[in-house]
């Protein structure tokens, strides 16, 4: 069963907001677009794995996507982790095209595309490192010792994976998505003894979910930007024009003449992601270009956001980023 589904991360949401807000000619815009498209490719790769994982017997496995855990002051992330009563399995998923050469010497991986070659981080070693960290993490949390296996899964079906002879210690940990279920069956055959009873399994599941800490980066700082670099206003949901004007109970687009009652939702969402996870009436008026306190209050209220404080000191919080 899926215990933690594959979701768009906060980092991707922040990149999307920045991509939407920054002027196309802004100097960091190309960097933002590149990072966003790389991360979306990674997300789609993981999502595509869901189809293959859905073939697994539902009751046997707990499946966790994107777990991020703290171990000795540093976070480590597991793209996909499978847990059953006999073993754990860490899947490092990539969507890499071209040819992947696994060289025996120095444990290197070289990716070749058309005429260019580049050395890339060896995903098998990455998968192994995460598995080792998880094993230590489980030990520190007083869990029973189970074998943790690891695989690098490439989700691009056109990719050619090449390895030198004598490199089996690496290649046994590589597979394409299509072969994944068979690979898991092989691991099952070699690990038939139940090491964890249902109670212990549930305990580990709870521990993993309770200790998961989503990454919440300061995206402006990451690109050396300040709130002043972010254009204010409400985007038109039809043609993306900025800013719409609020008039007679709806948002009006001067460009395509579209009217909307809810266009402010996206602007407030962008504010939470890029500026800060809370907003006051005054900040709302400034960011959304509204003059009236009462209209601002009405619009904020329509969003059903969690809030603290009374009357004019009221602060509205992002439902996703706010913890009581
Ligand atoms: Zn428009």
XYZ file of N, CA and C and ligand atoms in Angstrom, residues 236 238-241 244 253 255-258, ligand 1:
34
model
N -3.873 37.203 -14.644
C -5.107 36.748 -15.302
C -5.001 35.237 -15.524
N -6.565 33.564 -17.564
C -6.740 33.251 -18.976
C -5.495 33.521 -19.800
N -4.920 34.745 -19.671
C -3.825 35.123 -20.568
C -2.545 35.473 -19.798
N -2.548 35.291 -18.476
C -1.389 35.562 -17.606
C -1.016 37.035 -17.494
N -1.871 37.930 -17.988
C -1.579 39.368 -17.873
C -1.484 39.773 -16.396
N -4.394 42.251 -12.904
C -5.836 42.403 -13.110
C -6.330 43.527 -12.189
N -9.587 41.490 -16.400
C -8.333 41.544 -17.150
C -8.435 42.622 -18.228
N -6.477 43.067 -20.580
C -5.959 42.544 -21.847
C -6.991 41.675 -22.578
N -7.500 40.607 -21.891
C -8.411 39.689 -22.609
C -9.851 39.807 -22.122
N -10.090 40.757 -21.199
C -11.445 41.072 -20.691
C -12.073 39.948 -19.852
N -11.263 38.980 -19.458
C -11.788 37.893 -18.621
C -12.170 38.433 -17.238
Zn -6.388 38.042 -19.563
